[in-house]
CSV table of C-alpha atoms (C1' of nucleotides) in Angstrom, one decimal:
chain,number,residue,atom,x,y,z
P,18,MET,CA,34.5,33.5,-3.6
P,19,ALA,CA,31.6,32.9,-1.0
P,20,PRO,CA,32.5,34.0,2.5
P,21,THR,CA,33.2,30.6,3.8
P,22,SER,CA,33.5,30.2,7.4
P,23,GLU,CA,36.9,28.4,7.3
P,24,THR,CA,39.5,30.0,9.5
P,25,LEU,CA,40.9,33.2,8.3
P,26,THR,CA,44.3,32.5,6.9
P,27,ALA,CA,47.0,34.6,5.4
P,28,GLU,CA,46.8,32.4,2.4
P,29,ARG,CA,43.2,33.3,2.1
P,30,ILE,CA,43.5,36.8,2.5
P,31,LEU,CA,46.2,36.7,-0.1
P,32,GLU,CA,43.8,35.0,-2.5
P,33,ALA,CA,41.1,37.5,-2.0
P,34,THR,CA,43.6,40.4,-2.4
P,35,GLU,CA,44.4,39.0,-5.9
P,36,GLU,CA,40.8,38.8,-6.9
P,37,VAL,CA,40.2,42.3,-5.6
P,38,LEU,CA,43.3,43.6,-7.5
P,39,ARG,CA,42.2,41.9,-10.7
P,40,ARG,CA,38.5,43.3,-10.3
P,41,HIS,CA,39.1,46.8,-8.9
P,42,GLY,CA,42.9,47.7,-10.0
P,43,PRO,CA,45.9,48.7,-8.0
P,44,ALA,CA,44.6,52.3,-7.5
P,45,LYS,CA,40.8,51.1,-6.0
P,46,ALA,CA,41.7,48.1,-4.4
P,47,THR,CA,41.1,48.8,-0.5
P,48,VAL,CA,41.6,46.5,2.5
P,49,VAL,CA,37.9,47.3,3.2
P,50,ASP,CA,37.2,45.7,-0.2
P,51,VAL,CA,39.5,42.6,0.7
P,52,ALA,CA,37.7,42.2,4.0
P,53,ARG,CA,34.2,42.4,2.3
P,54,ALA,CA,35.4,39.9,0.0
P,55,LEU,CA,36.0,37.4,2.5
P,56,GLY,CA,33.3,38.4,4.8
P,57,VAL,CA,35.1,39.8,7.8
P,58,SER,CA,35.8,43.2,9.2
P,59,HIS,CA,38.9,45.0,8.0
P,60,GLY,CA,40.4,44.7,11.4
P,61,SER,CA,40.8,40.9,11.0
P,62,VAL,CA,43.0,41.5,7.9
P,63,TYR,CA,45.1,43.7,10.0
P,64,ARG,CA,45.7,40.9,12.3
P,65,HIS,CA,47.7,39.1,9.6
P,66,PHE,CA,48.9,42.1,7.8
P,67,ARG,CA,50.5,45.0,9.7
P,68,THR,CA,49.8,47.5,7.0
P,69,LYS,CA,48.1,47.9,3.6
P,70,ALA,CA,51.7,47.9,1.9
P,71,ALA,CA,52.9,44.6,3.6
P,72,LEU,CA,49.8,43.0,2.3
P,73,ARG,CA,50.6,44.4,-1.4
P,74,GLU,CA,54.1,43.4,-1.0
P,75,ALA,CA,53.1,39.9,0.1
P,76,VAL,CA,51.0,39.4,-3.1
P,77,THR,CA,53.8,40.9,-5.3
P,78,LYS,CA,56.1,38.3,-3.7
P,79,ARG,CA,53.9,35.4,-4.7
P,80,TRP,CA,53.5,36.8,-8.2
P,81,LEU,CA,57.1,37.1,-8.7
P,82,ASP,CA,57.9,33.7,-7.2
P,83,ARG,CA,55.4,31.9,-9.4
P,84,THR,CA,57.5,33.2,-12.5
P,85,SER,CA,60.8,32.2,-11.0
P,86,GLY,CA,59.5,28.7,-10.4
P,87,GLN,CA,58.4,28.4,-13.8
P,88,LEU,CA,61.8,29.1,-15.2
P,89,SER,CA,63.9,26.8,-12.6
P,90,GLY,CA,63.1,23.6,-14.5
P,91,ILE,CA,65.0,24.9,-17.4
P,92,VAL,CA,68.0,25.4,-15.2
P,93,ALA,CA,68.2,21.7,-14.3
P,94,ALA,CA,67.4,20.6,-18.0
P,95,ASP,CA,69.5,17.9,-19.3
P,96,ARG,CA,71.0,19.9,-22.4
P,97,VAL,CA,74.1,21.6,-23.5
P,98,PRO,CA,74.4,24.9,-21.5
P,99,GLU,CA,74.1,27.1,-24.6
P,100,ASP,CA,70.8,25.5,-25.7
P,101,ARG,CA,69.8,25.9,-21.9
P,102,LEU,CA,70.6,29.7,-21.9
P,103,ARG,CA,68.8,30.3,-24.9
P,104,GLU,CA,65.8,28.4,-24.0
P,105,TRP,CA,65.8,29.9,-20.7
P,106,LEU,CA,66.1,33.6,-22.1
P,107,ALA,CA,63.5,32.5,-24.7
P,108,ALA,CA,61.2,31.4,-21.8
P,109,LEU,CA,61.5,34.1,-19.9
P,110,PHE,CA,60.7,36.6,-22.8
P,111,ALA,CA,57.8,34.3,-23.8
P,112,ALA,CA,56.1,34.2,-20.5
P,113,LYS,CA,56.3,38.0,-20.1
P,114,ARG,CA,55.1,38.5,-23.3
P,115,ARG,CA,52.2,36.3,-22.8
P,116,LYS,CA,51.1,37.8,-19.6
P,117,ALA,CA,51.4,41.3,-20.9
P,118,GLY,CA,49.5,40.3,-24.1
P,119,GLU,CA,46.7,38.0,-22.6
P,120,ASP,CA,45.5,40.5,-19.9
P,121,PRO,CA,47.2,43.8,-20.0
P,122,GLU,CA,45.4,45.2,-17.3
P,123,LEU,CA,46.2,42.7,-14.8
P,124,PHE,CA,49.8,43.0,-16.4
P,125,ALA,CA,49.5,46.9,-15.6
P,126,THR,CA,48.3,46.1,-12.1
P,127,TYR,CA,51.1,44.1,-11.2
P,128,THR,CA,53.6,46.6,-12.8
P,129,VAL,CA,52.3,49.1,-10.4
P,130,LEU,CA,52.7,46.7,-7.7
P,131,THR,CA,56.3,46.0,-8.6
P,132,ASP,CA,57.3,49.7,-9.0
P,133,GLU,CA,56.1,50.1,-5.1
P,134,ASN,CA,57.9,47.3,-4.0
P,135,GLY,CA,61.6,47.5,-4.8
P,136,THR,CA,62.8,45.2,-2.3
P,137,ALA,CA,60.5,42.1,-3.7
P,138,VAL,CA,61.6,43.0,-7.1
P,139,SER,CA,65.4,43.2,-6.2
P,140,GLU,CA,65.2,39.7,-4.7
P,141,HIS,CA,63.5,38.5,-7.7
P,142,ILE,CA,66.2,39.8,-9.8
P,143,THR,CA,68.7,38.2,-7.7
P,144,ASP,CA,66.8,34.7,-7.9
P,145,LEU,CA,67.0,35.0,-11.8
P,146,GLU,CA,70.4,36.1,-11.6
P,147,THR,CA,71.4,33.0,-9.8
P,148,GLN,CA,69.7,30.7,-12.0
P,149,LEU,CA,71.4,32.2,-15.0
P,150,THR,CA,74.7,32.0,-13.1
P,151,ARG,CA,74.2,28.2,-12.5
P,152,ILE,CA,73.8,27.7,-16.5
P,153,ILE,CA,76.9,29.8,-17.4
P,154,GLN,CA,78.8,27.9,-14.6
P,155,ALA,CA,77.8,24.7,-16.1
P,156,GLY,CA,79.0,26.2,-19.4
P,157,VAL,CA,82.3,27.0,-18.0
P,158,GLU,CA,82.6,23.6,-16.7
P,159,THR,CA,82.1,22.0,-20.0
P,160,GLY,CA,84.2,24.4,-21.6
P,161,ASP,CA,81.6,25.7,-23.9
P,162,PHE,CA,81.8,29.3,-22.2
P,163,ALA,CA,84.8,31.5,-21.3
P,164,ALA,CA,83.6,33.3,-18.3
P,165,THR,CA,86.0,34.3,-15.5
P,166,ASP,CA,83.3,35.6,-13.2
P,167,PRO,CA,80.0,33.6,-14.2
P,168,GLU,CA,78.0,35.6,-11.6
P,169,ALA,CA,79.1,39.0,-13.4
P,170,SER,CA,78.5,37.5,-17.0
P,171,ALA,CA,75.0,36.4,-15.7
P,172,ARG,CA,74.4,39.8,-14.6
P,173,ALA,CA,75.6,41.3,-17.9
P,174,VAL,CA,73.2,38.9,-20.0
P,175,PHE,CA,70.2,39.5,-17.4
P,176,GLN,CA,70.7,43.3,-17.9
P,177,ALA,CA,71.5,43.3,-21.8
P,178,THR,CA,68.3,41.2,-22.5
P,179,GLY,CA,66.3,43.8,-20.5
P,180,ARG,CA,64.4,45.2,-23.6
P,181,PHE,CA,62.7,41.6,-23.7
P,182,HIS,CA,61.8,41.0,-19.9
P,183,ASP,CA,61.6,44.5,-18.3
P,184,PRO,CA,57.7,45.7,-17.9
P,185,CYS,CA,58.9,49.1,-18.9
P,186,TYR,CA,59.2,47.8,-22.4
P,187,ALA,CA,56.1,45.9,-22.5
P,188,ARG,CA,54.2,48.0,-25.1
P,189,GLU,CA,57.0,47.3,-27.5
P,190,TRP,CA,56.9,43.5,-27.5
P,191,GLU,CA,54.1,43.0,-30.0
P,192,GLU,CA,55.6,45.2,-32.5
P,193,PRO,CA,56.9,43.6,-36.0
P,194,GLY,CA,60.6,42.9,-35.8
P,195,THR,CA,60.8,42.3,-32.1
P,196,GLU,CA,61.5,38.4,-32.6
P,197,ALA,CA,64.3,39.4,-34.7
P,198,ASP,CA,65.7,42.0,-32.4
P,199,PHE,CA,65.5,39.4,-29.6
P,200,ALA,CA,67.5,36.6,-31.7
P,201,ALA,CA,70.3,39.3,-32.6
P,202,VAL,CA,70.8,40.2,-29.0
P,203,VAL,CA,70.7,36.6,-27.8
P,204,ASP,CA,73.2,35.4,-30.6
P,205,LEU,CA,75.5,38.3,-29.7
P,206,LEU,CA,75.6,37.5,-25.9
P,207,VAL,CA,76.2,33.9,-26.6
P,208,GLN,CA,78.8,34.5,-29.2
P,209,GLY,CA,80.3,36.8,-26.6
P,210,LEU,CA,80.3,34.2,-24.0
P,211,ARG,CA,81.5,31.2,-26.1
P,212,ARG,CA,85.1,30.0,-25.6
P,213,THR,CA,87.4,31.6,-28.4
P,214,PRO,CA,89.6,28.6,-29.5
W,28,MET,CA,63.8,87.4,-20.7
W,29,ALA,CA,62.8,91.0,-21.6
W,30,PRO,CA,59.8,91.3,-23.9
W,31,THR,CA,62.3,92.5,-26.8
W,32,SER,CA,60.6,93.9,-29.6
W,33,GLU,CA,62.6,91.8,-32.2
W,34,THR,CA,60.2,90.1,-34.5
W,35,LEU,CA,58.5,86.8,-33.2
W,36,THR,CA,60.3,83.7,-34.7
W,37,ALA,CA,59.9,79.8,-34.0
W,38,GLU,CA,63.3,80.0,-32.5
W,39,ARG,CA,62.6,82.5,-30.1
W,40,ILE,CA,59.1,80.6,-29.2
W,41,LEU,CA,61.2,77.6,-28.8
W,42,GLU,CA,63.8,79.1,-26.4
W,43,ALA,CA,61.1,80.8,-24.4
W,44,THR,CA,59.3,77.3,-23.9
W,45,GLU,CA,62.3,75.7,-23.1
W,46,GLU,CA,62.7,78.3,-20.2
W,47,VAL,CA,59.1,78.0,-19.2
W,48,LEU,CA,59.5,74.2,-19.1
W,49,ARG,CA,62.4,74.5,-16.9
W,50,ARG,CA,60.5,77.0,-14.4
W,51,HIS,CA,57.3,75.3,-14.2
W,52,GLY,CA,57.7,71.7,-15.5
W,53,PRO,CA,56.0,69.9,-18.0
W,54,ALA,CA,52.4,69.6,-16.4
W,55,LYS,CA,52.0,73.1,-15.7
W,56,ALA,CA,54.1,74.7,-18.8
W,57,THR,CA,51.0,76.6,-20.7
W,58,VAL,CA,51.3,78.5,-24.1
W,59,VAL,CA,49.8,81.2,-22.3
W,60,ASP,CA,53.0,81.4,-20.2
W,61,VAL,CA,55.2,80.9,-23.1
W,62,ALA,CA,53.2,83.9,-24.8
W,63,ARG,CA,53.7,85.7,-21.5
W,64,ALA,CA,57.3,85.4,-21.5
W,65,LEU,CA,57.8,86.8,-24.9
W,66,GLY,CA,55.6,89.6,-24.1
W,67,VAL,CA,52.9,88.8,-26.9
W,68,SER,CA,49.3,87.1,-26.8
W,69,HIS,CA,48.9,83.5,-27.1
W,70,GLY,CA,47.5,83.9,-30.4
W,71,SER,CA,50.7,84.7,-31.9
W,72,VAL,CA,52.2,81.8,-30.9
W,73,TYR,CA,49.6,79.7,-32.7
W,74,ARG,CA,50.7,81.6,-36.0
W,75,HIS,CA,54.1,79.5,-35.6
W,76,PHE,CA,53.0,76.1,-34.0
W,77,ARG,CA,49.7,74.7,-35.0
W,78,THR,CA,49.0,73.1,-31.7
W,79,LYS,CA,50.5,72.9,-27.9
W,80,ALA,CA,51.6,69.3,-28.9
W,81,ALA,CA,53.5,70.4,-31.9
W,82,LEU,CA,55.2,73.1,-29.9
W,83,ARG,CA,56.1,70.4,-27.4
W,84,GLU,CA,57.4,68.1,-30.2
W,85,ALA,CA,59.8,71.0,-31.8
W,86,VAL,CA,61.2,71.3,-28.2
W,87,THR,CA,61.9,67.6,-28.0
W,88,LYS,CA,63.5,67.2,-31.3
W,89,ARG,CA,65.7,70.3,-30.5
W,90,TRP,CA,66.7,68.4,-27.3
W,91,LEU,CA,67.4,65.0,-28.9
W,92,ASP,CA,69.3,66.6,-31.8
W,93,ARG,CA,71.7,68.1,-29.5
W,94,THR,CA,72.4,64.8,-27.7
W,95,SER,CA,72.8,63.2,-31.5
W,96,GLY,CA,75.1,66.0,-32.1
W,97,GLN,CA,77.4,65.6,-29.4
W,98,LEU,CA,78.1,61.9,-30.2
W,99,SER,CA,78.4,62.0,-33.9
W,100,GLY,CA,81.9,63.4,-33.5
W,101,ILE,CA,83.2,60.2,-32.0
W,102,VAL,CA,81.8,58.1,-35.0
W,103,ALA,CA,84.2,60.0,-37.4
W,104,ALA,CA,87.4,59.9,-34.9
W,105,ASP,CA,90.5,58.4,-36.0
W,106,ARG,CA,90.7,55.4,-33.8
W,107,VAL,CA,90.5,51.7,-33.9
W,108,PRO,CA,86.5,50.8,-34.3
W,109,GLU,CA,86.3,48.7,-31.2
W,110,ASP,CA,87.7,51.7,-29.2
W,111,ARG,CA,85.6,53.9,-31.2
W,112,LEU,CA,82.5,51.7,-30.2
W,113,ARG,CA,83.4,51.7,-26.6
W,114,GLU,CA,84.1,55.5,-26.6
W,115,TRP,CA,80.6,56.1,-28.2
W,116,LEU,CA,78.6,53.9,-25.8
W,117,ALA,CA,80.7,55.2,-22.7
W,118,ALA,CA,79.9,58.9,-24.0
W,119,LEU,CA,76.4,58.0,-24.5
W,120,PHE,CA,76.1,56.6,-20.8
W,121,ALA,CA,77.9,59.5,-19.6
W,122,ALA,CA,76.1,62.0,-21.1
W,123,LYS,CA,72.7,60.6,-20.0
W,124,ARG,CA,73.9,60.1,-16.6
W,125,ARG,CA,75.3,63.6,-16.2
W,126,LYS,CA,72.1,65.1,-17.4
W,127,ALA,CA,69.8,62.9,-15.1
W,128,GLY,CA,72.3,63.8,-12.0
W,129,GLU,CA,73.0,67.4,-12.6
W,130,ASP,CA,69.2,68.6,-12.8
W,131,PRO,CA,67.0,65.8,-12.2
W,132,GLU,CA,63.8,68.1,-12.5
W,133,LEU,CA,64.8,69.3,-15.8
W,134,PHE,CA,65.5,65.5,-16.8
W,135,ALA,CA,62.4,64.2,-15.5
W,136,THR,CA,60.6,67.4,-17.6
W,137,TYR,CA,62.3,65.8,-20.8
W,138,THR,CA,61.4,62.3,-20.0
W,139,VAL,CA,57.7,63.3,-19.7
W,140,LEU,CA,58.2,65.2,-23.3
W,141,THR,CA,59.9,62.1,-24.8
W,142,ASP,CA,57.2,59.9,-23.5
W,143,GLU,CA,54.5,61.8,-25.5
W,144,ASN,CA,56.4,62.2,-28.6
W,145,GLY,CA,57.0,58.7,-29.8
W,146,THR,CA,57.9,59.9,-33.4
W,147,ALA,CA,60.5,62.3,-32.3
W,148,VAL,CA,61.9,59.5,-30.1
W,149,SER,CA,62.0,57.0,-32.8
W,150,GLU,CA,63.9,59.1,-35.3
W,151,HIS,CA,66.4,60.1,-32.6
W,152,ILE,CA,66.7,56.2,-32.0
W,153,THR,CA,67.3,55.7,-35.9
W,154,ASP,CA,69.7,58.3,-35.7
W,155,LEU,CA,71.9,56.8,-33.1
W,156,GLU,CA,71.6,53.4,-34.5
W,157,THR,CA,73.2,54.8,-37.8
W,158,GLN,CA,75.8,56.2,-36.0
W,159,LEU,CA,76.6,52.8,-34.3
W,160,THR,CA,76.1,51.1,-37.8
W,161,ARG,CA,78.7,52.9,-39.1
W,162,ILE,CA,81.2,52.1,-36.4
W,163,ILE,CA,80.5,48.6,-37.0
W,164,GLN,CA,80.8,48.7,-40.4
W,165,ALA,CA,84.1,50.3,-40.2
W,166,GLY,CA,85.0,47.2,-37.8
W,167,VAL,CA,84.0,44.9,-40.5
W,168,GLU,CA,86.1,46.4,-43.1
W,169,THR,CA,89.1,46.2,-40.9
W,170,GLY,CA,88.3,42.8,-40.4
W,171,ASP,CA,87.8,43.5,-36.7
W,172,PHE,CA,84.6,42.6,-36.3
W,173,ALA,CA,82.6,39.7,-38.0
W,174,ALA,CA,78.8,40.7,-38.7
W,175,THR,CA,77.2,39.8,-41.4
W,176,ASP,CA,74.4,42.4,-40.9
W,177,PRO,CA,76.0,45.4,-39.4
W,178,GLU,CA,72.6,47.4,-38.9
W,179,ALA,CA,71.1,44.4,-37.3
W,180,SER,CA,74.3,44.2,-34.9
W,181,ALA,CA,74.1,47.8,-34.3
W,182,ARG,CA,70.3,47.6,-33.4
W,183,ALA,CA,71.3,44.6,-31.0
W,184,VAL,CA,74.2,46.5,-29.1
W,185,PHE,CA,71.6,49.6,-28.8
W,186,GLN,CA,68.9,47.7,-27.3
W,187,ALA,CA,71.3,45.3,-25.1
W,188,THR,CA,72.8,48.7,-23.8
W,189,GLY,CA,69.3,50.1,-22.9
W,190,ARG,CA,69.8,50.0,-19.2
W,191,PHE,CA,72.7,52.5,-19.6
W,192,HIS,CA,70.8,55.0,-21.6
W,193,ASP,CA,67.0,54.5,-21.4
W,194,PRO,CA,65.5,57.1,-19.1
W,195,CYS,CA,63.3,54.4,-17.4
W,196,TYR,CA,66.7,53.3,-15.8
W,197,ALA,CA,67.9,56.8,-14.7
W,198,ARG,CA,67.2,56.3,-10.8
W,199,GLU,CA,69.7,53.1,-11.1
W,200,TRP,CA,72.5,54.9,-12.7
W,201,GLU,CA,74.1,56.4,-9.6
W,202,GLU,CA,73.9,53.1,-7.5
W,203,PRO,CA,77.2,51.3,-6.7
W,204,GLY,CA,78.5,48.9,-9.1
W,205,THR,CA,76.9,50.5,-12.1
W,206,GLU,CA,80.0,51.3,-13.8
W,207,ALA,CA,81.1,47.5,-13.3
W,208,ASP,CA,77.9,46.5,-14.7
W,209,PHE,CA,78.3,48.6,-17.8
W,210,ALA,CA,82.0,47.3,-18.3
W,211,ALA,CA,80.9,43.9,-18.2
W,212,VAL,CA,77.8,44.4,-20.7
W,213,VAL,CA,80.0,46.2,-23.1
W,214,ASP,CA,82.9,43.6,-22.9
W,215,LEU,CA,80.5,40.8,-23.5
W,216,LEU,CA,79.0,43.0,-26.6
W,217,VAL,CA,82.4,43.7,-28.1
W,218,GLN,CA,83.5,40.1,-27.8
W,219,GLY,CA,80.6,39.0,-29.3
W,220,LEU,CA,81.1,41.4,-32.3
W,221,ARG,CA,85.0,40.2,-32.5
W,222,ARG,CA,85.8,38.1,-35.6
W,223,THR,CA,86.6,34.5,-34.2
W,224,PRO,CA,89.8,33.5,-35.7
Y,21,DC,C1',48.3,93.6,-46.2
Y,22,DG,C1',50.2,91.0,-43.1
Y,23,DA,C1',51.3,90.4,-38.1
Y,24,DC,C1',49.1,90.7,-34.0
Y,25,DT,C1',45.3,91.0,-30.7
Y,26,DG,C1',41.8,89.5,-27.5
Y,27,DA,C1',37.1,87.7,-26.8
Y,28,DC,C1',34.9,83.5,-27.1
Y,29,DA,C1',33.4,78.0,-26.9
Y,30,DG,C1',34.6,73.8,-25.5
Y,31,DA,C1',38.1,71.2,-23.2
Y,32,DT,C1',40.9,70.5,-19.2
Y,33,DA,C1',42.6,71.7,-14.7
Y,34,DT,C1',42.2,73.3,-9.7
Y,35,DT,C1',40.1,73.5,-5.3
Y,36,DG,C1',37.7,72.6,-1.2
Y,37,DA,C1',34.1,70.2,1.0
Y,38,DA,C1',32.2,65.8,1.7
Y,39,DA,C1',33.0,60.8,1.6
Y,40,DT,C1',36.0,56.9,2.3
Y,41,DC,C1',40.0,54.7,3.7
Y,42,DT,C1',43.8,53.2,7.0
Y,43,DG,C1',45.5,51.6,11.3
Y,44,DT,C1',44.1,51.2,16.4
Y,45,DC,C1',42.0,49.6,20.2
Y,46,DA,C1',38.7,48.5,23.5
Y,47,DG,C1',35.3,45.4,24.1
Y,48,DC,C1',32.6,41.2,22.5
Y,49,DT,C1',31.6,36.2,21.5
Y,50,DG,C1',32.2,31.2,21.1
B,20,DC,C1',41.4,33.9,26.0
B,21,DA,C1',42.4,33.8,21.1
B,22,DG,C1',40.3,35.7,17.4
B,23,DC,C1',36.9,39.1,15.7
B,24,DT,C1',34.2,43.2,15.7
B,25,DG,C1',33.2,48.2,15.0
B,26,DA,C1',33.6,52.9,16.3
B,27,DC,C1',37.0,56.3,15.9
B,28,DA,C1',41.0,59.9,14.5
B,29,DG,C1',43.7,61.5,11.0
B,30,DA,C1',45.2,60.9,6.3
B,31,DT,C1',43.5,60.2,1.5
B,32,DT,C1',40.3,60.2,-2.1
B,33,DT,C1',36.3,61.9,-4.6
B,34,DC,C1',33.3,65.0,-6.8
B,35,DA,C1',31.4,69.3,-8.5
B,36,DA,C1',31.7,73.8,-8.8
B,37,DT,C1',35.0,77.2,-10.5
B,38,DA,C1',39.0,78.6,-12.8
B,39,DT,C1',42.2,78.4,-16.3
B,40,DC,C1',43.8,76.8,-20.8
B,41,DT,C1',43.6,75.7,-25.7
B,42,DG,C1',42.6,76.8,-30.5
B,43,DT,C1',39.7,79.9,-33.4
B,44,DC,C1',38.6,84.0,-35.9
B,45,DA,C1',36.8,88.6,-36.6
B,46,DG,C1',38.8,92.7,-36.0
B,47,DT,C1',42.7,96.2,-34.8
B,48,DC,C1',47.1,98.4,-36.1
B,49,DG,C1',51.2,100.0,-38.4
DNA sequence: CGACTGACAGATATTGAAATCTGTCAGCTG
DNA sequence: CAGCTGACAGATTTCAATATCTGTCAGTCG
């Protein structure tokens, strides 16, 4: 975190902002703090981001994109679609639960950020639903799934599993029985997707 | 709201409290306000409810019980289990959405109350899940549903439809496409419950 | 005697003055 | 001249003094 004399870039500002958010939390993280962490005046930060809100939104996007990236590998995996679907949902749940459990304060920070950036979140959700659509589409092609509208089914699966990935349920993810609940919901949804012979 | 000279009863206090909450909102509703509305000293209120928290919890319970009561009729209806299930879920969604849409401030007030009364909410959810269990159990008996554990299936159905009854999603209930999303999730779940011939 | 009151101590909320922050921009600097 | 600085106006937040509230209880009243 030394105020190196490298040129000031959007990337460096975003890294410093994440650090300041980690240290001070979402309420007390100011752009003056970010500038101080970089050893520049806060005016320089405004050269790269028009407003504080824009800066926070960029940080939010980065964070959400990292999550999407982690899951995209599973979509392309060489497995039966049903297994890919189960694995994808399990990975989404596991990733969220790990983040919430390991560093609750940081998770709370990002929850605040996502709450104030509806647009970035919508794009992220669209992204995840697209990944799900691909898996279900693959299942339709192999004949394992019977979905007349894979996109709508993907949306339904995503919404129906909200309890296991939406941050508003984070405090319940460590309660006993959650694993079983997750399995029951996924089983029900997979059963609903299957082609009925 | 005249300070009648009827005897002071828990029931009257609860009614006055609801009125004060409606008027002032959850943050500014004090037990002094409640006492003033009843024309008594606040000490008298403490004769019926040990703490302010207990009073608020009692109000919350009343409100939640009214919702449960509205749905219980559907459970006993004389219909095919699948239709009863669909109707019950639709009624739950409709009731929540109507409350949130008609008087958003009052709905927000009760959302705050439920947030601070985890116990009352848990009991309410157990109650609703029991109603769902009965419907699914009936479906198993008629052979329409294939559930090895109706209680677990009921829990899964309730959790999977959270997006359409959990207050944390209230602001999204009026967005276009919500009806279709609801239908898609319910169809998927019902399909998952059906006995596969 | 049992239901109610009102004064009280400690906890919580409100308020307004002072401090800090956001966003701009004229001017400095390499 | 492109990138940065720092002073500035208006908006927002902080903080401490002040007011209100919660919960108790000795005492009043019918």
